[in-house]
PDB file of C-alpha atoms in Angstrom:
ATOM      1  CA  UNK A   1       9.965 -20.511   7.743  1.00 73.00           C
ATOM      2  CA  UNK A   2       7.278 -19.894   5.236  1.00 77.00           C
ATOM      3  CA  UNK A   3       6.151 -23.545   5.357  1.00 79.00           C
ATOM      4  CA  UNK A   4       5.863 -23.245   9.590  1.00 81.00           C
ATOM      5  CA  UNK A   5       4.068 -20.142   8.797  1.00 85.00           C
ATOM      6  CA  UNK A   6       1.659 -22.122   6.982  1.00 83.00           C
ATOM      7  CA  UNK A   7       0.125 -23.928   9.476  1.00 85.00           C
ATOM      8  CA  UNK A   8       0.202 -21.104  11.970  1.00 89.00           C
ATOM      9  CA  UNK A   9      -3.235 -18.903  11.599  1.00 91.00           C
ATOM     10  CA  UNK A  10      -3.201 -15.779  12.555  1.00 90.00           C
ATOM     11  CA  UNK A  11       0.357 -15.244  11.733  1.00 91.00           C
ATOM     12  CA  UNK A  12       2.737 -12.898   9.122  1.00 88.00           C
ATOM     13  CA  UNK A  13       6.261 -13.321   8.073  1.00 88.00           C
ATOM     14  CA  UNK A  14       8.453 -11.733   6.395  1.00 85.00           C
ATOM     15  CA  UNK A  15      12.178 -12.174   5.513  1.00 81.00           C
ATOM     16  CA  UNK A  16      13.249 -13.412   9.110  1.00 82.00           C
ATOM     17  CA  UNK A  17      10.311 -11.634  11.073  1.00 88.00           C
ATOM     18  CA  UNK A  18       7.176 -12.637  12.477  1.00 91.00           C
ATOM     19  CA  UNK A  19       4.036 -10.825  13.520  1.00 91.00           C
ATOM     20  CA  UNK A  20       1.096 -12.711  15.458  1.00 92.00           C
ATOM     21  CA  UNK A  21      -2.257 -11.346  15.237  1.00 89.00           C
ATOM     22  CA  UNK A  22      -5.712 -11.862  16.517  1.00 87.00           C
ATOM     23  CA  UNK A  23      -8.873 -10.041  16.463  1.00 84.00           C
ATOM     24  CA  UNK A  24      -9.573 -10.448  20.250  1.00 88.00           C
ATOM     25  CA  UNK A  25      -7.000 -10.948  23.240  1.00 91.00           C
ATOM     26  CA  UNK A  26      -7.482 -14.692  22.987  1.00 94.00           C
ATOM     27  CA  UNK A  27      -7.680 -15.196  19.303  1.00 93.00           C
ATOM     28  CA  UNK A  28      -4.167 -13.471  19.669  1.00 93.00           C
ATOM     29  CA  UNK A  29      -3.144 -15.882  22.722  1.00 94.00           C
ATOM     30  CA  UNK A  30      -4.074 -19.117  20.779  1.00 95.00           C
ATOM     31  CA  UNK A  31      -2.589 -17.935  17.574  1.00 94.00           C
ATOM     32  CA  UNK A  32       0.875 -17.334  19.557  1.00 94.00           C
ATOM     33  CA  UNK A  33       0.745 -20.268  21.810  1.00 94.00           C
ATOM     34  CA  UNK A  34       0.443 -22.065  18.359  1.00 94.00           C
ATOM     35  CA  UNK A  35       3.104 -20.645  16.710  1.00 93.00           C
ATOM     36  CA  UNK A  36       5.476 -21.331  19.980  1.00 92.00           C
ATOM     37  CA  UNK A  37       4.068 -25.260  20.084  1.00 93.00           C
ATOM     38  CA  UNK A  38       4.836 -25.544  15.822  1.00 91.00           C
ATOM     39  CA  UNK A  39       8.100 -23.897  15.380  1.00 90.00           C
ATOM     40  CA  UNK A  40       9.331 -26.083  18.892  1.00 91.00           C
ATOM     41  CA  UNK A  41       8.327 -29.066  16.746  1.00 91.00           C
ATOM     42  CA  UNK A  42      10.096 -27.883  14.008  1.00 88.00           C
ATOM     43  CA  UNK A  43      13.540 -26.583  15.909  1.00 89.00           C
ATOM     44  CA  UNK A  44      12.954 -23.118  15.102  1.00 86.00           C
ATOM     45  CA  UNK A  45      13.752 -20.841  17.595  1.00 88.00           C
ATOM     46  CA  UNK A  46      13.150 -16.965  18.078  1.00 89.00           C
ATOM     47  CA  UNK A  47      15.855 -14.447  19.549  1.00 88.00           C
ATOM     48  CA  UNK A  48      14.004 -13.638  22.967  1.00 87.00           C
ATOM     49  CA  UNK A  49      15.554 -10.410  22.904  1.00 89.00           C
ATOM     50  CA  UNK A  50      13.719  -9.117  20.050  1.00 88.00           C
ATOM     51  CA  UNK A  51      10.434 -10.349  20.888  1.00 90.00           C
ATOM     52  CA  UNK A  52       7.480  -7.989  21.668  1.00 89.00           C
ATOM     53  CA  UNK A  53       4.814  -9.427  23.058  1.00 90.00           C
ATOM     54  CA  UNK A  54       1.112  -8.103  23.219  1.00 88.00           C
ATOM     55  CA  UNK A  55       1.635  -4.753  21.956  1.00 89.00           C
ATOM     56  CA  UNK A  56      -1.536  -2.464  21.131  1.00 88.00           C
ATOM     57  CA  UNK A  57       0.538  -1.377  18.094  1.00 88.00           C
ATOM     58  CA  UNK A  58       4.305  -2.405  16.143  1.00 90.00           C
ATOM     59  CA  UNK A  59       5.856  -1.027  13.477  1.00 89.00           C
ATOM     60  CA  UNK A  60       6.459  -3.869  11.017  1.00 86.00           C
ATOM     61  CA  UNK A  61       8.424  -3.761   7.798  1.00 83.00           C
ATOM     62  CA  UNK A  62       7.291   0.539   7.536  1.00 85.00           C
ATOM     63  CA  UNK A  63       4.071   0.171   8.069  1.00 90.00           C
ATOM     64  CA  UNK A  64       1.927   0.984  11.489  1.00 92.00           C
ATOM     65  CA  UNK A  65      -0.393  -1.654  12.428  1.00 91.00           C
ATOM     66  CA  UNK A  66      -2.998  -1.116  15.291  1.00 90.00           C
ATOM     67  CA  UNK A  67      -6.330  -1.755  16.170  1.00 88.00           C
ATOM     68  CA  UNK A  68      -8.033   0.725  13.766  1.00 91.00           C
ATOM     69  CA  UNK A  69      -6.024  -1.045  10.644  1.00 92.00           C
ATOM     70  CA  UNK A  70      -2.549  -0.260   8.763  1.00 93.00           C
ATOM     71  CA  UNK A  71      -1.275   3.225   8.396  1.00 93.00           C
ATOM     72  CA  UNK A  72       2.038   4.915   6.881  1.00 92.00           C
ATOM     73  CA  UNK A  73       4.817   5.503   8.829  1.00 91.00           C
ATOM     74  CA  UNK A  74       4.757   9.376   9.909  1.00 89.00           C
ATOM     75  CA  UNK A  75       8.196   9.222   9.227  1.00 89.00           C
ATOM     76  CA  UNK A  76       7.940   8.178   6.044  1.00 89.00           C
ATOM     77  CA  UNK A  77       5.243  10.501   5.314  1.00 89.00           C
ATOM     78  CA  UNK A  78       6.639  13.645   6.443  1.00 90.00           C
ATOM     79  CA  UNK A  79      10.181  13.177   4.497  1.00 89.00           C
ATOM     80  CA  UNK A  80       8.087  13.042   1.490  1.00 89.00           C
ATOM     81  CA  UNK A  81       5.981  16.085   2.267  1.00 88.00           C
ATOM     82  CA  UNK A  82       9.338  18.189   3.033  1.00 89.00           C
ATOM     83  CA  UNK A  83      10.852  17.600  -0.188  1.00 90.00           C
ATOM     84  CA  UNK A  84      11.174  20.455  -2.399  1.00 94.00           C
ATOM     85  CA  UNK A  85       9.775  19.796  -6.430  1.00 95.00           C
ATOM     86  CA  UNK A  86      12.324  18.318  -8.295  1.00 95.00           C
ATOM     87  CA  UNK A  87      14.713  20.065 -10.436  1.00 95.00           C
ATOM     88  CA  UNK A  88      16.116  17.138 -12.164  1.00 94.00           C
ATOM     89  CA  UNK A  89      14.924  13.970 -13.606  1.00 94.00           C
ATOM     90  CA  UNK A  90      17.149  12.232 -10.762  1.00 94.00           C
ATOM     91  CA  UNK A  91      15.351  14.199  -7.776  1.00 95.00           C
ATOM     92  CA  UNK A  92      12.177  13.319 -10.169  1.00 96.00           C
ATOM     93  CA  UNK A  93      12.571   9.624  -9.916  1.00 95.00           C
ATOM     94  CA  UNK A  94      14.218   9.398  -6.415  1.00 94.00           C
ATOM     95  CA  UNK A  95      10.563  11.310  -5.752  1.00 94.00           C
ATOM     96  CA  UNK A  96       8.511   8.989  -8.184  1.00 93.00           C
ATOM     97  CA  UNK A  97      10.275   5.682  -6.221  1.00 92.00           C
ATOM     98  CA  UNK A  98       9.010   7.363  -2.802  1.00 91.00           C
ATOM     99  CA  UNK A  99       5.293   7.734  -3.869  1.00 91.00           C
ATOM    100  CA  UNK A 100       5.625   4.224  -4.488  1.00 89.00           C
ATOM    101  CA  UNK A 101       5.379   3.308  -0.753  1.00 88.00           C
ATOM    102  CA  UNK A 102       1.908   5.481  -0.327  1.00 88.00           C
ATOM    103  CA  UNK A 103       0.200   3.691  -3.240  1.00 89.00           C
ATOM    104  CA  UNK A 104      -1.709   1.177  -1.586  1.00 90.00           C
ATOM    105  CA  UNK A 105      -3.181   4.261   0.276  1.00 92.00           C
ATOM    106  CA  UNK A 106      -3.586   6.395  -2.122  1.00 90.00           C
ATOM    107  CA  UNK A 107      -6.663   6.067  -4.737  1.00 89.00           C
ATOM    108  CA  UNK A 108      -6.101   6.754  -8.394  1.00 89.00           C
ATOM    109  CA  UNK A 109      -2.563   7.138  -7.478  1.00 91.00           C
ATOM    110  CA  UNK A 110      -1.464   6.446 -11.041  1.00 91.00           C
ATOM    111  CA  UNK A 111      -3.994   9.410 -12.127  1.00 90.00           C
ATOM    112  CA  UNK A 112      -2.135  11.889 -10.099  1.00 91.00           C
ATOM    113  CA  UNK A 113       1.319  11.242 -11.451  1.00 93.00           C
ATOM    114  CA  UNK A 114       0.741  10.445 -14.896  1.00 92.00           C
ATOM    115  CA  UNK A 115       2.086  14.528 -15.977  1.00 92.00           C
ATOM    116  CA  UNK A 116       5.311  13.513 -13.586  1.00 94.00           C
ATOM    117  CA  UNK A 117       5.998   9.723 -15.634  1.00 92.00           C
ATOM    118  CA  UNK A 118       5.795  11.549 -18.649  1.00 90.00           C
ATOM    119  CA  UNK A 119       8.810  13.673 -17.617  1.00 92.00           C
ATOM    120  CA  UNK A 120      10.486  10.401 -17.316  1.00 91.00           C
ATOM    121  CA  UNK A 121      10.121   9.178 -20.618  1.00 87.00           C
ATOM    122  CA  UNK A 122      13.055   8.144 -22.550  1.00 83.00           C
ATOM    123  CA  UNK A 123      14.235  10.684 -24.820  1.00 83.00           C
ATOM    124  CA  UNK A 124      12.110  13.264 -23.191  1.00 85.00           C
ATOM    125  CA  UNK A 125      13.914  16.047 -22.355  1.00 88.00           C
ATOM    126  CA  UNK A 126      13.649  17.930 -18.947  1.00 92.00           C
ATOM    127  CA  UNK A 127      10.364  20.530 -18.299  1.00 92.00           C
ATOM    128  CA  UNK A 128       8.837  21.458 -15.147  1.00 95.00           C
ATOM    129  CA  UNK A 129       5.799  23.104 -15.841  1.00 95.00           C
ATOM    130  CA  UNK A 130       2.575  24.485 -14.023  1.00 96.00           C
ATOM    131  CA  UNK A 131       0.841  21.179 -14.607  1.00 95.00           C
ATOM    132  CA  UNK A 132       4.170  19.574 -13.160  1.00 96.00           C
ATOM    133  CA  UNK A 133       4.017  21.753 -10.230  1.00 96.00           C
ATOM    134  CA  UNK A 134       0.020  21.150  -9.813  1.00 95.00           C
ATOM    135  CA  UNK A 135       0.479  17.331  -9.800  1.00 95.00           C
ATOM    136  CA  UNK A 136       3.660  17.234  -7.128  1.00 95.00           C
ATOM    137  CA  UNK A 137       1.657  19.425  -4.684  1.00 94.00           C
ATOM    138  CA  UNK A 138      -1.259  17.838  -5.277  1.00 93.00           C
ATOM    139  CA  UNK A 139       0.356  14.060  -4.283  1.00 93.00           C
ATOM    140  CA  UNK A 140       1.830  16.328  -1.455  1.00 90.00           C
ATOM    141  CA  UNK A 141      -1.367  17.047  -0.383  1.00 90.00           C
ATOM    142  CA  UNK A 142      -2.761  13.460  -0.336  1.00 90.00           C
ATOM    143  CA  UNK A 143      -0.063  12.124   1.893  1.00 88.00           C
ATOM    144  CA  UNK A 144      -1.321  15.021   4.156  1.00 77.00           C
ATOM    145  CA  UNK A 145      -4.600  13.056   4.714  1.00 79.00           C
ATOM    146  CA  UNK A 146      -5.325  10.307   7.213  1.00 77.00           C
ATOM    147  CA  UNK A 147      -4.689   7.337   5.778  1.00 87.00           C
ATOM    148  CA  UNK A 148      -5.608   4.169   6.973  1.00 92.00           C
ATOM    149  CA  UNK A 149      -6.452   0.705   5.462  1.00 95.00           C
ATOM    150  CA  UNK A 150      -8.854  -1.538   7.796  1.00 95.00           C
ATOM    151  CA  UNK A 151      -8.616  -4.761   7.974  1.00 92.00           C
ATOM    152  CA  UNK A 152     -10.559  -7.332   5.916  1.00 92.00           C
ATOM    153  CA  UNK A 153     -13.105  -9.760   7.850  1.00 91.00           C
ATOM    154  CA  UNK A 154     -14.323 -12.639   5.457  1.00 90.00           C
ATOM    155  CA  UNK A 155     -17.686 -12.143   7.766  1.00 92.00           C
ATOM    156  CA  UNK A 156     -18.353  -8.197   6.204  1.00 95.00           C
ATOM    157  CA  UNK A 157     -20.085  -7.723   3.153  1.00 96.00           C
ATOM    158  CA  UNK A 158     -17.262  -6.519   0.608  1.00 97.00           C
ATOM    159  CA  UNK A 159     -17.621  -3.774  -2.559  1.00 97.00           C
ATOM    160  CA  UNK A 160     -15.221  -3.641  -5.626  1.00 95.00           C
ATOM    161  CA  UNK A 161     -15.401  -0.212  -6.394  1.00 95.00           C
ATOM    162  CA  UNK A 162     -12.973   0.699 -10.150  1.00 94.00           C
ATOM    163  CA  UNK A 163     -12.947   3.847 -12.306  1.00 91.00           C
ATOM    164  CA  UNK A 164     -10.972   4.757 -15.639  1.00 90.00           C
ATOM    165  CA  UNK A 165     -10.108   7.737 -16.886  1.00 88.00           C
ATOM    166  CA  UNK A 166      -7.857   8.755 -20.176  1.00 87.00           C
ATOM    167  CA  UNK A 167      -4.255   8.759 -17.827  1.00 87.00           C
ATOM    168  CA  UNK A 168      -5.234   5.804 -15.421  1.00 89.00           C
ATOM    169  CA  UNK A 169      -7.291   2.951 -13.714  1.00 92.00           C
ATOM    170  CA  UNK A 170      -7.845   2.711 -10.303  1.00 92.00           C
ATOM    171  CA  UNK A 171      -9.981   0.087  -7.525  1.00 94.00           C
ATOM    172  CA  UNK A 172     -10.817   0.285  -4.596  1.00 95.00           C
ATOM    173  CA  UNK A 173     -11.705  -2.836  -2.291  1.00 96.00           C
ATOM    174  CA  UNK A 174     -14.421  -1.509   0.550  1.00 96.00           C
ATOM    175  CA  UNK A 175     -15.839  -2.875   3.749  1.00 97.00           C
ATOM    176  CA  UNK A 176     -18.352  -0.686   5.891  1.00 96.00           C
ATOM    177  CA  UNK A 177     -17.735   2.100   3.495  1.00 94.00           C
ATOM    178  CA  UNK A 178     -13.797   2.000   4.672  1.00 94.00           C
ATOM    179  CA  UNK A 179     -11.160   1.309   2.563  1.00 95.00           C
ATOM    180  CA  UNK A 180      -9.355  -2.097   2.984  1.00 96.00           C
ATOM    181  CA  UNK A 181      -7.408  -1.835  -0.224  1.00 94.00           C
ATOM    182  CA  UNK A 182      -6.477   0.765  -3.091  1.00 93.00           C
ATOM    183  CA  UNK A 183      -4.735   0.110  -6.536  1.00 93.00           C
ATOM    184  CA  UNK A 184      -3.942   1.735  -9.251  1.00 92.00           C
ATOM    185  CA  UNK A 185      -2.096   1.781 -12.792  1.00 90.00           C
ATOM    186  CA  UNK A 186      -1.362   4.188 -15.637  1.00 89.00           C
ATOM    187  CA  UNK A 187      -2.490   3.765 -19.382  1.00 88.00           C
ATOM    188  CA  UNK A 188      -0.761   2.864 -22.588  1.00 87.00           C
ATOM    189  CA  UNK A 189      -1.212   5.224 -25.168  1.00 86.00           C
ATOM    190  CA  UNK A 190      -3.521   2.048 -26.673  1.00 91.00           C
ATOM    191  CA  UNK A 191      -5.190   1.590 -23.627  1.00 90.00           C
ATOM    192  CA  UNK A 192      -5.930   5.278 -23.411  1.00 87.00           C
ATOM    193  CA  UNK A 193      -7.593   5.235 -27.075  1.00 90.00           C
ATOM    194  CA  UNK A 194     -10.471   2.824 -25.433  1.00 92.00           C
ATOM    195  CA  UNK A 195     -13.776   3.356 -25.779  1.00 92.00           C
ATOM    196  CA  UNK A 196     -14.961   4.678 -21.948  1.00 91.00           C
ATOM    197  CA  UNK A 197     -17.153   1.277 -21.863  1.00 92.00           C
ATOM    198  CA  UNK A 198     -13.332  -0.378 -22.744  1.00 93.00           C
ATOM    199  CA  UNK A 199     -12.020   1.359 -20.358  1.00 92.00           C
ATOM    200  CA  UNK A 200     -13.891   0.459 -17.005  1.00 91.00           C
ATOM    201  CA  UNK A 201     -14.083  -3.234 -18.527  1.00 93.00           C
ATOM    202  CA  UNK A 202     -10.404  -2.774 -18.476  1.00 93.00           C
ATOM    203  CA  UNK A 203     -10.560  -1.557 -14.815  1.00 92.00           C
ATOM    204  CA  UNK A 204     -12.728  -4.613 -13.721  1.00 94.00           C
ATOM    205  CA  UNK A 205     -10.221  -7.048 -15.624  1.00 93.00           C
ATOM    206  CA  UNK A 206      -7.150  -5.231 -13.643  1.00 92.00           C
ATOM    207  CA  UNK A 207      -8.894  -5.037 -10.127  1.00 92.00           C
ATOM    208  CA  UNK A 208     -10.136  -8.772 -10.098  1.00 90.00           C
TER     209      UNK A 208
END
């Protein structure tokens, strides 16, 4: 399917499901009636039954996309905010893999739970202290936030924005002032020993 997909603008697929896309009604029309007039071509056929058509939002693979841009899924959200700070390193990394879904809208994600990865260290036994407790409620109160991720137009002037700090890197990819992308990643204990000039070199390098 990924090969149809190819020749089909305006069009996203993953595993076995599509999503068609356009910025206007009939950008969206064309896009579809080309995806129908390829995949007939190439005997691929779609269950009817599970088609949408022309919907002003869809929940696709846990995330919410609409016409403002892509957003968590509340869901998603609000079963991380009611969980209680871990008392184990299990709850810890069962937390730690859930966090991992919010960081492409979260900035300097890696930042924020660098005192929680240490935790998870091997050999490092088990502490929950008040800089433990300060990071999990302060990720808690991120996810609190709207988040939302525009979409990128190729005709909008774009800014790279990165920072570095001693615990992580981060980069943020801007249109309009409004995010379209956020990444992050932790230091080595090397990388941490940079110089600051290293450092944000080090930030360009990762967010190119």
């Amino acid at each position: 399917m990924d090969q149809i997909l190819k020749r089909c603008p305006g069009t996203l697929g993953i595993s076995d499901d599509v999503c068609v896309f356009g910025r206007t009604e009939e950008e969206h029309d064309k896009n579809l009636l080309n995806l129908m007039e390829v995949s007939r071509a190439k005997g691929l056929v779609f269950n009817s039954t599970k088609c949408a058509i022309k919907q002003p939002h869809i929940s696709f693979y846990d995330l919410i996309w609409d016409e403002k841009g892509v957003h968590p899924d509340p869901a998603k959200c609000d079963n991380i905010k009611e969980k209680p700070a871990p008392t184990t390193v299990k709850e810890l990394q069962q937390f730690m893999g859930m966090i991992q879904y919010m960081s492409p809208f979260i900035p300097k994600l890696s930042s924020h739970t660098d005192p929680l990865r240490k935790v998870l260290h091997k050999d490092a036994a088990w502490q929950w202290t008040e800089t433990h407790q300060k990071s999990f409620e302060k990720i808690e109160s991120l996810i609190q936030k709207e988040m939302t991720l525009s979409y990128y137009d190729p005709n909008k002037a774009t800014v790279l924005e990165v920072d570095s700090s001693l615990t992580g890197i981060g980069a943020a990819l801007l249109q309009d002032g409004k995010p379209i992308a956020f990444a992050s990643k932790s230091m080595t204990d090397t990388e941490s020993r940079y110089a600051n000039i290293e450092r944000e070199l080090l930030a360009v390098v990762f967010a190119l």
